[in-house]
Every structure is written in C-alpha cells, then in structure tokens.
C-alpha cells in the first residue's frame, strides 16, 4: 500500500519540525515498560513495525501533542453536537475544505457519508437504515477499479452495489436511485478512463455526489480529491496523520458532512455503535493541526537515512546481498521502502523464512518478504514509515544474524501416500458455530491438488498438495468482488475421512473434518 507523490507539495512543505515532534522522533523509542504500554504484563509482545500502517499492527504511534490533547479533553465535559460543530469548522479552516467531521475511523466516515447521501439527515429515514424499502436512493455505484474489502462500509447502509467499468456503463447506471459513486483512491484510478475528474463530471450531471476513500493517503492541502471534483473524502486518523487509531476524518461539502454527523453517534439508530468521544475528537483535531506544522521533508529524509543504514550494514556484512531503495509513485502512503535480495539456493534461506524468524524472535520485528522477476532471488522488504530511532540498527543486526546463521529450512515434502481426489463434504467448526455447507472437489496429479472450494455462498478455485498422508488445500476469494476470503485447510487423510486445522487469515482459525462422497 505504497504510492502517490504528485500534488502533495502544499502539504509537504508547510513549516519547520516543531519541538514536540522532534522530541518524539529522538526519544519515542526509549523508556521502561511502565512508561510504555505495559503489554508484557498481560502476555502481549510489542513489536518493531517495519511493515507500515496496518490496522492489525495497531496503525501508527500517536504524536505527543495528540496525547496531550486527549488528556486535556478527558478533564472536562462538553455537549457533543456543539463539539462536532466547532471541530468541523476548525477542520475546514485547516484543510481548506468546506467542513469536516471526526468519525471512529475511516470506515465509519464512509458509512456516515453513505448515510448522508442516502437519507440526507432525515431522521424518519435514518431510523430505518439499513432497510431501504421505500427509499428513493438505494444504489451505490463502484467502478471495477475501486472494488475492495472496505466497500462493506458502503453496503452496511443497505445500498446495493452497482459495478461499472466504462464511461458508458457509468452513464447508464446513474439515475434517481443512485445515492453516490464511491472511489478507492489508488494509482490505478488515475490511469483509468474512469478517473476521479471524469466520474465527478458525469455524476454531477445527475446530482449524484462522489465519495473518495483516501484512508492510507497523506492529507493534501488543498485537497487533491476535492479539487478533482469529489464531494467527500475520508481519511484514517491512525495512519499518516498519527492521530488516534480509533478515529478518522470526513471532509468536503458542508451540507453532506453535517448530514453525516446526524447519521452518526451519539444519535440513536444503526450508527450508535460508531461512537466518537470528546477525547478522540480533540485528539484527531490536534493531529490535523500538527500535520500542517510538521516538516514532512525532514521526516522523509530521516526515513531514507534509516533504510540506507540497514542496506549498508546488511550488504557490508553478508556477501551476495543486494539492496535497492524504492521511491513511491502517486499519493498513497508516501514512504520509501528497501528491498534486500539474495540467491536463495546459495544462501540456504528464503526471505519468508527470515520474516517468520524475525516475527517469532526477540525483539519481535515485522517486515515483509520480497520477490523478484528472477525466481532464483528471494529477500525482504522494509518500510520505515513507522520505525522509531534506533530501530534501523536493530533490524539490520537481526537480519545479519539470521543470514549468517539461517534458521532450518522447512522439511521437504514426502512422496504422496494417499489419494485425496474426489468430492469431500466438510464440517467446519468456528469460534462459536459450525457450517456443513462447505465442499471440496479435488483432482490429484502426483502430489498436486486442483479443484474448487464451495463455501456457504460462493465457490472459489482451490489448489494444494499432498505430502505423505498430509494434505494442504488453499482457496481465495479476491477483493475484485468486494470481499476477501482466504482459507487454508491443513490436515491428514485417513481413507475416506480427513481432518485438521483451518487458517482463515484475518478471520483467525478453526477446525474441520471431511468425508469423501462415494
């Protein structure tokens, strides 16, 4: 999730690095466990984040000024509608948008924005969401290039998703039933015939607003998406802005943003659960105020220097390792990254093995594996965005140790000792429920498995392998459908039965058993 550099000059050269931010940069990585999160006392291991602002890795570290704003906000009472009005006006002043709003994350901002485009602040409609029976507006248009897992925030309002791929399809789909057009801000949007400007021009002819999901992007001032014609744009608060992880902002047309507030908590109805406290509101405002004061050029240079340190230490200590600093393209998550590559066969270790060892090691380090057009090469990718001072040296030292003394390679597969072909009826046990709707249809060629995996509602391709009596089957349902499901079945075949464990990626784990149909 890297990219986007054009049109950011106004936001990236706005002033000197303030004293508080400099202090955070020089000392935020130090301190005792008591001064930090205290996670170890409940058995949770903190980590060094060399991957990026992934929500599952807890986003980013909030700025000292944000912590101070949260602490100050917690010491007094306010009326939340009045707070939303004051914060909204101030966000507008800072970002040059008409108005702003703090939500409980970017996804919540998208949901509130969708409700605003659907119900317009009308409480008679609001209390019926997500049942849109009798509503005038019941559809959201999403170009094919913008289908992704986060569009669930749009359909949560009850809107039917209509996919389009061309100008003519968009023009045909737009109508009085269209609540909005949603765009997922990525470089591929600008390369499409349905770029933001084109979409906005066609949508506005039908009085349909355009909503941009810019969760992972840097905040541009003036806002690049609003300048291209979008009516609303949403950002994550816990990524580039380094505000509260449980916050986000919505910017744009004042009438729609104010309506989005009506459709949010503390007001009752479907969105009551998306509550934003006074602490998150003021903390998020402080993060935006800091954004326009931070020295982004100095931050970028510091990130690059950390990557150079890692590259220099690793390539200097381990022969055969090459390094390349990759500069981003576009606006999203504007950060450089470092690729370290080597010949896996000569080195006796692949990048993923190093990644796994760093994750399990002490200190715990999160980075990504890297590949190459040359299949002989394997390696690592490091993003410095969320690193703290000193992390660069720690990461370099740990990588050098593992490359000089690699972890054992996984055991090679055994010749297949069972036949896993056929149609298998599955019973999957989840955290608090079971499903008997799943089915695997597999064909076996030597150790290779191919086929399909039918789930509760959708069928997807499946691939796998057999090692001895052990079987592994993987299936994926990709984001191009607006969802992402990844299942890995690992188990043992015993005649016409097999069973084992199920890894469902972000949805954690389960167990399964299967019987082969005769």
Coordinates of C-alpha atoms in Angstrom, one line a residue:
X1 CA 0.0 0.0 0.0
X2 CA 2.6 2.5 -1.1
X3 CA 2.4 5.3 -3.7
X4 CA 1.1 8.8 -4.5
X5 CA 3.5 11.7 -4.7
X6 CA 2.0 14.2 -7.1
X7 CA 0.1 17.2 -5.9
X8 CA 1.4 17.0 -2.3
X9 CA 3.8 19.9 -2.3
X10 CA 1.4 22.2 -0.5
X11 CA 1.1 19.8 2.4
X12 CA 4.7 18.5 2.4
X13 CA 6.5 21.8 2.7
X14 CA 4.4 23.7 5.3
X15 CA 6.9 24.5 8.0
X16 CA 9.6 23.6 10.5
X17 CA 9.6 20.4 12.6
X18 CA 8.1 21.5 15.9
X19 CA 9.9 20.9 19.1
X20 CA 7.4 18.3 20.3
X21 CA 7.7 16.3 17.2
X22 CA 11.4 16.4 17.3
X23 CA 11.4 15.2 20.8
X24 CA 9.1 12.3 19.8
X25 CA 11.4 11.4 16.9
X26 CA 14.5 11.4 19.1
X27 CA 13.1 9.6 22.1
X28 CA 9.9 7.8 21.4
X29 CA 11.6 4.5 21.1
X30 CA 13.1 4.6 24.6
X31 CA 11.6 4.2 28.1
X32 CA 10.6 1.4 30.5
X33 CA 7.7 -0.9 30.1
X34 CA 5.8 1.1 32.7
X35 CA 6.3 4.3 30.7
X36 CA 5.1 2.5 27.6
X37 CA 2.0 0.3 27.1
X38 CA 2.5 -2.3 29.9
X39 CA 1.6 -5.0 27.3
X40 CA 4.1 -7.6 28.6
X41 CA 2.3 -7.9 31.9
X42 CA -0.7 -9.4 30.1
X43 CA 1.4 -11.6 27.9
X44 CA 1.3 -9.5 24.8
X45 CA 4.6 -8.9 22.9
X46 CA 5.2 -5.4 21.4
X47 CA 6.9 -5.2 18.1
X48 CA 9.1 -3.1 15.8
X49 CA 7.0 -2.1 12.9
X50 CA 8.8 -2.2 9.6
X51 CA 5.7 -3.1 7.5
X52 CA 3.7 0.1 7.6
X53 CA 0.4 1.5 9.0
X54 CA -1.5 -1.8 9.0
X55 CA -4.5 -1.7 11.3
X56 CA -3.8 -5.2 12.6
X57 CA -0.4 -3.9 13.7
X58 CA -2.1 -1.1 15.6
X59 CA -1.6 1.6 12.9
X60 CA 0.8 4.3 13.9
X61 CA 2.1 5.9 17.2
X62 CA 0.1 9.0 18.1
X63 CA 2.1 12.2 18.4
X64 CA 2.9 13.7 21.8
X65 CA 0.7 16.7 21.0
X66 CA -2.2 14.3 20.3
X67 CA -1.6 12.5 23.6
X68 CA -1.7 15.9 25.4
X69 CA -4.9 16.9 23.6
X70 CA -6.6 13.6 24.6
X71 CA -5.5 14.0 28.2
X72 CA -6.8 17.6 28.3
X73 CA -10.1 16.7 26.6
X74 CA -10.7 14.0 29.2
X75 CA -10.7 16.6 32.0
X76 CA -13.9 18.4 31.1
X77 CA -17.5 17.8 29.9
X78 CA -18.9 19.2 26.6
X79 CA -22.0 18.8 24.6
X80 CA -21.1 16.6 21.6
X81 CA -23.2 18.3 18.9
X82 CA -21.5 21.6 19.8
X83 CA -18.1 19.9 19.8
X84 CA -18.8 18.5 16.3
X85 CA -19.7 21.9 15.1
X86 CA -16.6 23.5 16.5
X87 CA -14.3 20.8 15.3
X88 CA -15.9 20.7 11.9
X89 CA -15.3 24.4 11.4
X90 CA -11.7 24.2 12.5
X91 CA -11.0 21.2 10.3
X92 CA -12.4 23.2 7.4
X93 CA -10.0 26.1 8.2
X94 CA -7.0 23.8 8.4
X95 CA -7.7 21.7 5.3
X96 CA -9.5 24.3 3.1
X97 CA -12.5 22.1 2.8
X98 CA -16.0 23.4 3.4
X99 CA -16.4 21.4 6.6
X100 CA -15.0 18.4 8.5
X101 CA -16.0 15.7 10.9
X102 CA -14.3 13.2 13.2
X103 CA -15.5 9.6 12.9
X104 CA -14.5 6.4 14.7
X105 CA -12.1 5.5 11.8
X106 CA -12.1 5.9 8.0
X107 CA -14.6 3.1 7.5
X108 CA -17.1 4.7 9.9
X109 CA -16.6 8.0 8.0
X110 CA -17.5 6.2 4.8
X111 CA -20.6 4.7 6.4
X112 CA -21.8 8.1 7.7
X113 CA -21.1 9.7 4.4
X114 CA -23.1 7.0 2.6
X115 CA -26.0 7.5 5.0
X116 CA -25.8 11.3 4.4
X117 CA -26.0 10.7 0.6
X118 CA -28.9 8.2 1.1
X119 CA -31.0 9.9 3.8
X120 CA -29.8 13.5 3.9
X121 CA -30.1 13.9 7.6
X122 CA -33.8 12.9 7.6
X123 CA -34.5 11.1 10.9
X124 CA -37.6 9.3 9.5
X125 CA -35.2 7.6 7.0
X126 CA -32.3 7.4 9.4
X127 CA -34.1 5.1 11.9
X128 CA -34.9 2.6 9.1
X129 CA -31.3 2.2 7.8
X130 CA -30.2 -0.4 6.7
X131 CA -33.7 -1.4 5.5
X132 CA -34.1 0.9 2.5
X133 CA -37.6 -0.3 1.5
X134 CA -39.4 2.8 0.2
X135 CA -36.3 4.9 -0.1
X136 CA -35.7 6.9 -3.3
X137 CA -31.9 6.2 -3.2
X138 CA -31.0 2.6 -2.9
X139 CA -27.8 2.1 -5.0
X140 CA -24.1 2.9 -4.8
X141 CA -22.0 2.8 -8.0
X142 CA -18.5 1.5 -7.6
X143 CA -16.1 1.4 -10.6
X144 CA -14.5 -2.0 -11.1
X145 CA -11.1 -0.5 -10.3
X146 CA -12.4 0.5 -6.9
X147 CA -13.9 -2.8 -5.7
X148 CA -12.3 -3.7 -2.4
X149 CA -13.0 -5.1 1.1
X150 CA -13.6 -1.6 2.5
X151 CA -16.7 -1.1 0.5
X152 CA -18.5 -3.0 3.2
X153 CA -18.8 0.4 4.9
X154 CA -21.0 1.5 2.0
X155 CA -23.2 -1.6 1.7
X156 CA -23.6 -1.5 5.5
X157 CA -26.1 1.3 5.0
X158 CA -28.2 -1.1 2.9
X159 CA -27.1 0.2 -0.5
X160 CA -26.9 -2.2 -3.5
X161 CA -23.5 -2.1 -5.2
X162 CA -23.6 -1.5 -8.9
X163 CA -20.3 -2.2 -10.7
X164 CA -19.3 -0.2 -13.8
X165 CA -16.2 -0.4 -15.9
X166 CA -16.6 2.2 -18.7
X167 CA -17.9 5.7 -19.2
X168 CA -21.0 4.4 -21.0
X169 CA -21.7 1.9 -18.2
X170 CA -21.4 4.7 -15.6
X171 CA -23.7 7.0 -17.6
X172 CA -26.3 4.2 -17.9
X173 CA -26.1 3.3 -14.2
X174 CA -26.6 6.9 -12.9
X175 CA -30.1 7.7 -12.0
X176 CA -32.5 8.9 -9.3
X177 CA -31.9 5.7 -7.4
X178 CA -28.1 6.4 -7.2
X179 CA -27.1 7.6 -3.7
X180 CA -23.4 8.1 -4.5
X181 CA -20.4 7.0 -6.5
X182 CA -17.5 5.5 -4.4
X183 CA -13.8 5.7 -5.4
X184 CA -11.0 3.9 -3.7
X185 CA -8.0 6.2 -4.0
X186 CA -5.2 4.3 -5.7
X187 CA -2.9 5.0 -8.7
X188 CA -4.9 2.7 -10.9
X189 CA -7.8 5.2 -10.7
X190 CA -5.9 7.9 -12.3
X191 CA -4.8 5.5 -15.1
X192 CA -8.4 4.5 -15.9
X193 CA -10.9 6.1 -18.3
X194 CA -13.0 6.5 -15.1
X195 CA -10.7 8.8 -13.2
X196 CA -12.0 11.0 -10.4
X197 CA -12.5 14.0 -12.6
X198 CA -14.4 12.1 -15.2
X199 CA -16.6 10.3 -12.6
X200 CA -17.4 13.6 -10.9
X201 CA -18.4 15.3 -14.2
X202 CA -20.8 12.5 -15.1
X203 CA -22.1 12.1 -11.6
X204 CA -22.8 15.8 -11.1
X205 CA -24.8 15.9 -14.2
X206 CA -27.3 13.7 -12.3
X207 CA -26.8 15.5 -9.0
X208 CA -25.0 12.4 -7.5
X209 CA -22.2 13.0 -5.0
X210 CA -18.8 11.4 -5.3
X211 CA -17.1 9.9 -2.2
X212 CA -13.4 9.1 -2.1
X213 CA -11.8 6.6 0.3
X214 CA -8.3 8.0 1.0
X215 CA -7.7 6.1 4.2
X216 CA -4.0 5.4 3.7
X217 CA -3.1 8.6 1.9
X218 CA -1.3 11.7 3.0
X219 CA -3.6 14.6 3.6
X220 CA -3.1 17.1 0.7
X221 CA -3.9 20.8 1.2
X222 CA -5.7 22.0 -0.8
X223 CA -7.2 18.6 -1.1
X224 CA -6.4 16.9 -4.4
X225 CA -9.6 14.8 -4.5
X226 CA -12.0 17.7 -3.8
X227 CA -10.1 19.7 -6.4
X228 CA -10.8 16.9 -8.9
X229 CA -14.5 17.1 -8.3
X230 CA -15.2 14.8 -5.4
X231 CA -17.8 15.9 -2.9
X232 CA -16.5 14.0 0.1
X233 CA -13.2 12.4 1.1
X234 CA -12.4 10.2 4.1
X235 CA -9.0 9.6 5.8
X236 CA -7.8 7.3 8.5
X237 CA -6.7 9.1 11.7
X238 CA -4.2 6.4 12.8
X239 CA -2.0 6.2 9.8
X240 CA -0.1 9.2 8.2
X241 CA -1.8 11.7 10.4
X242 CA -0.6 9.9 13.6
X243 CA -3.8 10.7 15.4
X244 CA -5.9 8.2 17.5
X245 CA -6.1 4.8 15.8
X246 CA -9.8 4.7 16.6
X247 CA -10.5 7.9 14.6
X248 CA -10.8 9.2 11.1
X249 CA -12.0 12.3 9.3
X250 CA -14.5 13.2 6.7
X251 CA -14.0 16.4 4.6
X252 CA -16.0 18.1 1.9
X253 CA -19.4 19.6 1.2
X254 CA -20.7 21.2 4.3
X255 CA -24.3 20.0 3.9
X256 CA -23.3 16.4 3.4
X257 CA -20.7 16.4 6.2
X258 CA -23.3 17.9 8.6
X259 CA -25.8 15.3 7.5
X260 CA -23.1 12.6 8.1
X261 CA -22.9 13.8 11.7
X262 CA -26.7 13.5 12.1
X263 CA -26.3 9.8 10.9
X264 CA -23.6 9.1 13.5
X265 CA -23.4 8.6 17.2
X266 CA -24.4 9.8 19.8
X267 CA -27.6 9.9 17.8
X268 CA -29.6 6.7 18.0
X269 CA -30.2 4.3 15.2
X270 CA -27.9 2.0 13.2
X271 CA -24.8 4.0 13.8
X272 CA -24.9 4.3 17.5
X273 CA -22.1 1.9 17.8
X274 CA -19.8 4.2 15.8
X275 CA -19.3 6.4 18.9
X276 CA -16.6 9.1 19.0
X277 CA -15.7 10.5 22.4
X278 CA -14.6 14.1 23.1
X279 CA -11.1 12.6 23.6
X280 CA -10.8 11.2 20.0
X281 CA -12.4 14.3 18.5
X282 CA -9.9 16.7 20.1
X283 CA -7.0 14.2 19.6
X284 CA -7.9 14.0 15.9
X285 CA -8.1 17.7 15.6
X286 CA -4.7 18.1 17.2
X287 CA -3.3 15.5 14.7
X288 CA -4.5 17.6 11.8
X289 CA -3.2 20.8 13.4
X290 CA 0.2 19.1 13.7
X291 CA 0.0 17.8 10.1
X292 CA 0.2 21.4 8.7
X293 CA 3.1 22.1 11.0
X294 CA 5.2 19.0 10.6
X295 CA 8.3 19.2 8.5
X296 CA 7.4 16.4 6.0
X297 CA 10.6 16.8 4.0
X298 CA 12.7 16.2 7.1
X299 CA 10.6 13.2 8.0
X300 CA 11.1 11.7 4.6
X301 CA 14.9 12.3 4.7
X302 CA 15.0 10.6 8.1
X303 CA 13.1 7.5 6.8
X304 CA 15.5 7.3 3.8
X305 CA 18.6 7.5 6.1
X306 CA 17.3 4.6 8.2
X307 CA 16.9 2.5 5.0
X308 CA 20.4 3.4 4.0
X309 CA 21.7 2.3 7.4
X310 CA 20.0 -1.1 7.1
X311 CA 21.3 -1.5 3.5
X312 CA 24.8 -0.6 4.3
X313 CA 25.1 -2.8 7.4
X314 CA 23.5 -5.9 5.8
X315 CA 25.3 -5.7 2.4
X316 CA 28.5 -5.0 4.1
X317 CA 28.3 -8.0 6.4
X318 CA 26.7 -10.6 4.1
X319 CA 28.2 -11.2 0.7
X320 CA 25.8 -11.7 -2.1
X321 CA 23.0 -9.4 -0.8
X322 CA 22.0 -6.5 -2.9
X323 CA 19.9 -3.5 -1.9
X324 CA 17.6 -1.1 -3.6
X325 CA 15.6 1.8 -2.1
X326 CA 12.2 2.1 -3.9
X327 CA 10.6 5.5 -4.1
X328 CA 6.8 5.7 -4.2
X329 CA 4.6 6.8 -7.1
X330 CA 1.4 8.7 -6.5
X331 CA -0.1 9.9 -3.3
X332 CA -0.9 6.9 -1.1
X333 CA 1.2 6.1 2.0
X334 CA 4.0 8.3 0.8
X335 CA 7.1 6.5 2.1
X336 CA 10.2 4.9 0.6
X337 CA 10.9 1.2 1.1
X338 CA 14.0 -1.0 1.0
X339 CA 14.4 -4.3 -0.9
X340 CA 17.2 -6.7 0.1
X341 CA 17.6 -9.6 -2.3
X342 CA 19.9 -12.7 -2.5
X343 CA 20.2 -16.0 -4.2
X344 CA 18.1 -18.3 -2.0
X345 CA 19.8 -21.5 -3.0
X346 CA 23.3 -20.2 -2.4
X347 CA 22.3 -18.6 0.9
X348 CA 20.3 -21.6 2.0
X349 CA 17.4 -19.5 3.2
X350 CA 14.4 -17.7 1.6
X351 CA 13.1 -14.3 2.6
X352 CA 9.8 -15.7 4.1
X353 CA 11.8 -17.8 6.5
X354 CA 13.7 -14.7 7.7
X355 CA 10.4 -12.8 8.0
X356 CA 8.9 -15.7 10.1
X357 CA 12.0 -15.8 12.3
X358 CA 12.0 -12.1 13.0
X359 CA 8.3 -12.3 13.9
X360 CA 9.0 -15.0 16.4
X361 CA 12.3 -13.6 17.7
X362 CA 13.2 -11.2 20.4
X363 CA 12.9 -8.3 19.7
X364 CA 9.8 -9.0 17.6
X365 CA 10.2 -7.4 14.2
X366 CA 7.5 -7.1 11.5
X367 CA 8.7 -6.8 7.9
X368 CA 7.6 -8.3 4.6
X369 CA 9.1 -10.8 2.2
X370 CA 10.2 -9.5 -1.2
X371 CA 10.3 -11.3 -4.5
X372 CA 11.9 -10.6 -7.9
X373 CA 11.4 -11.2 -11.6
X374 CA 14.4 -13.6 -11.2
X375 CA 12.9 -16.7 -9.5
X376 CA 16.3 -17.5 -8.0
X377 CA 16.2 -14.4 -5.9
X378 CA 14.4 -14.0 -2.6
X379 CA 14.5 -11.3 0.0
X380 CA 13.0 -8.8 2.3
X381 CA 11.1 -5.5 2.1
X382 CA 11.3 -2.9 4.8
X383 CA 9.1 0.2 5.2
X384 CA 10.5 2.9 7.5
X385 CA 7.2 4.9 8.0
X386 CA 6.5 3.5 11.5
X387 CA 10.1 2.9 12.7
X388 CA 11.5 4.7 15.7
X389 CA 15.0 6.0 16.2
X390 CA 17.4 3.0 16.7
X391 CA 15.1 0.5 15.1
X392 CA 17.1 0.7 11.9
X393 CA 20.2 -0.7 13.6
X394 CA 18.3 -3.3 15.5
X395 CA 16.6 -4.6 12.3
X396 CA 19.9 -4.6 10.4
X397 CA 21.7 -6.6 13.2
X398 CA 18.9 -9.2 13.4
X399 CA 18.8 -9.7 9.6
X400 CA 22.6 -10.1 9.5
X401 CA 22.5 -12.7 12.3
X402 CA 19.8 -14.7 10.5
X403 CA 21.5 -14.6 7.1
X404 CA 24.8 -15.7 8.6
X405 CA 23.2 -18.5 10.6
X406 CA 19.9 -19.2 8.8
X407 CA 17.0 -21.0 10.5
X408 CA 16.4 -24.5 9.4
X409 CA 14.6 -24.8 6.1
X410 CA 11.1 -26.4 6.2
X411 CA 11.2 -30.1 5.7
X412 CA 10.9 -31.2 2.0
X413 CA 7.6 -32.8 1.1
X414 CA 7.3 -36.6 1.2
X415 CA 6.0 -38.7 -1.7
X416 CA 2.2 -38.8 -1.6
X417 CA 0.9 -41.9 0.3
X418 CA -2.8 -41.2 -0.1
X419 CA -5.4 -40.3 -2.7
X420 CA -7.1 -37.1 -1.8
X421 CA -9.1 -36.8 -5.0
X422 CA -12.9 -36.7 -5.0
X423 CA -15.8 -34.7 -3.6
X424 CA -15.4 -34.0 0.2
X425 CA -18.3 -32.8 2.4
X426 CA -16.9 -30.6 5.1
X427 CA -17.9 -29.7 8.6
X428 CA -16.1 -26.6 9.8
X429 CA -16.1 -25.5 13.5
X430 CA -15.7 -21.8 14.0
X431 CA -15.3 -19.8 17.2
X432 CA -18.9 -20.1 18.2
X433 CA -20.6 -22.0 15.4
X434 CA -20.4 -24.7 12.7
X435 CA -21.1 -25.0 9.0
X436 CA -21.8 -28.1 6.9
X437 CA -22.3 -26.2 3.7
X438 CA -18.7 -26.4 2.5
X439 CA -17.4 -28.8 -0.1
X440 CA -14.1 -29.5 -1.7
X441 CA -13.9 -31.1 -5.2
X442 CA -10.3 -32.2 -5.8
X443 CA -8.3 -33.9 -8.5
X444 CA -4.8 -35.2 -7.8
X445 CA -1.9 -35.4 -10.1
X446 CA 1.1 -36.8 -8.2
X447 CA 1.5 -34.5 -5.2
X448 CA -0.5 -31.7 -6.8
X449 CA -4.2 -30.9 -6.0
X450 CA -6.6 -28.8 -8.0
X451 CA -10.3 -28.1 -7.8
X452 CA -12.9 -26.0 -6.2
X453 CA -14.0 -25.0 -2.7
X454 CA -17.7 -24.2 -2.3
X455 CA -18.5 -22.1 0.8
X456 CA -21.7 -21.0 2.4
X457 CA -22.4 -18.6 -0.5
X458 CA -19.6 -18.6 -3.1
X459 CA -17.4 -21.1 -4.9
X460 CA -13.7 -20.4 -5.5
X461 CA -10.8 -22.2 -7.1
X462 CA -8.7 -24.4 -4.8
X463 CA -5.1 -25.6 -5.1
X464 CA -3.0 -27.8 -2.8
X465 CA -0.5 -30.6 -2.3
X466 CA -0.1 -34.0 -0.6
X467 CA 2.9 -34.9 1.5
X468 CA 2.8 -38.5 2.8
X469 CA -0.7 -38.7 4.4
X470 CA -0.8 -34.9 5.0
X471 CA -2.8 -32.6 2.8
X472 CA -2.9 -28.8 2.3
X473 CA -5.6 -27.0 0.3
X474 CA -5.9 -23.3 -0.2
X475 CA -8.7 -21.2 -1.7
X476 CA -9.1 -17.5 -2.2
X477 CA -12.0 -15.2 -3.0
X478 CA -10.4 -11.9 -4.1
X479 CA -11.0 -8.2 -3.5
X480 CA -12.3 -7.7 -7.0
X481 CA -15.6 -9.0 -5.7
X482 CA -15.6 -6.5 -2.8
X483 CA -14.7 -9.3 -0.3
X484 CA -11.6 -11.2 0.6
X485 CA -11.7 -14.7 1.9
X486 CA -8.6 -16.8 2.3
X487 CA -8.9 -20.4 3.6
X488 CA -6.0 -22.8 4.2
X489 CA -7.0 -26.4 5.1
X490 CA -4.2 -28.4 6.7
X491 CA -4.9 -32.0 7.8
X492 CA -4.4 -35.7 7.4
X493 CA -6.2 -38.2 5.1
X494 CA -7.4 -41.5 6.6
X495 CA -9.2 -43.5 4.0
X496 CA -12.4 -41.6 3.1
X497 CA -12.0 -39.2 6.0
X498 CA -9.7 -36.3 6.6
X499 CA -9.5 -33.6 9.3
X500 CA -7.3 -30.9 10.6
X501 CA -7.0 -27.1 11.2
X502 CA -8.2 -24.2 9.2
X503 CA -6.4 -20.9 8.8
X504 CA -8.8 -18.1 7.7
X505 CA -6.3 -15.3 7.6
X506 CA -7.7 -12.2 9.3
X507 CA -10.7 -14.2 10.5
X508 CA -8.3 -16.4 12.6
X509 CA -8.6 -20.2 12.9
X510 CA -11.0 -23.1 13.1
X511 CA -11.0 -26.9 12.8
X512 CA -12.5 -29.1 10.1
X513 CA -13.3 -32.7 9.2
X514 CA -14.5 -34.1 5.9
X515 CA -16.0 -37.3 4.4
X516 CA -15.5 -38.3 0.8
X517 CA -18.7 -38.8 -1.1
X518 CA -18.9 -42.2 -2.8

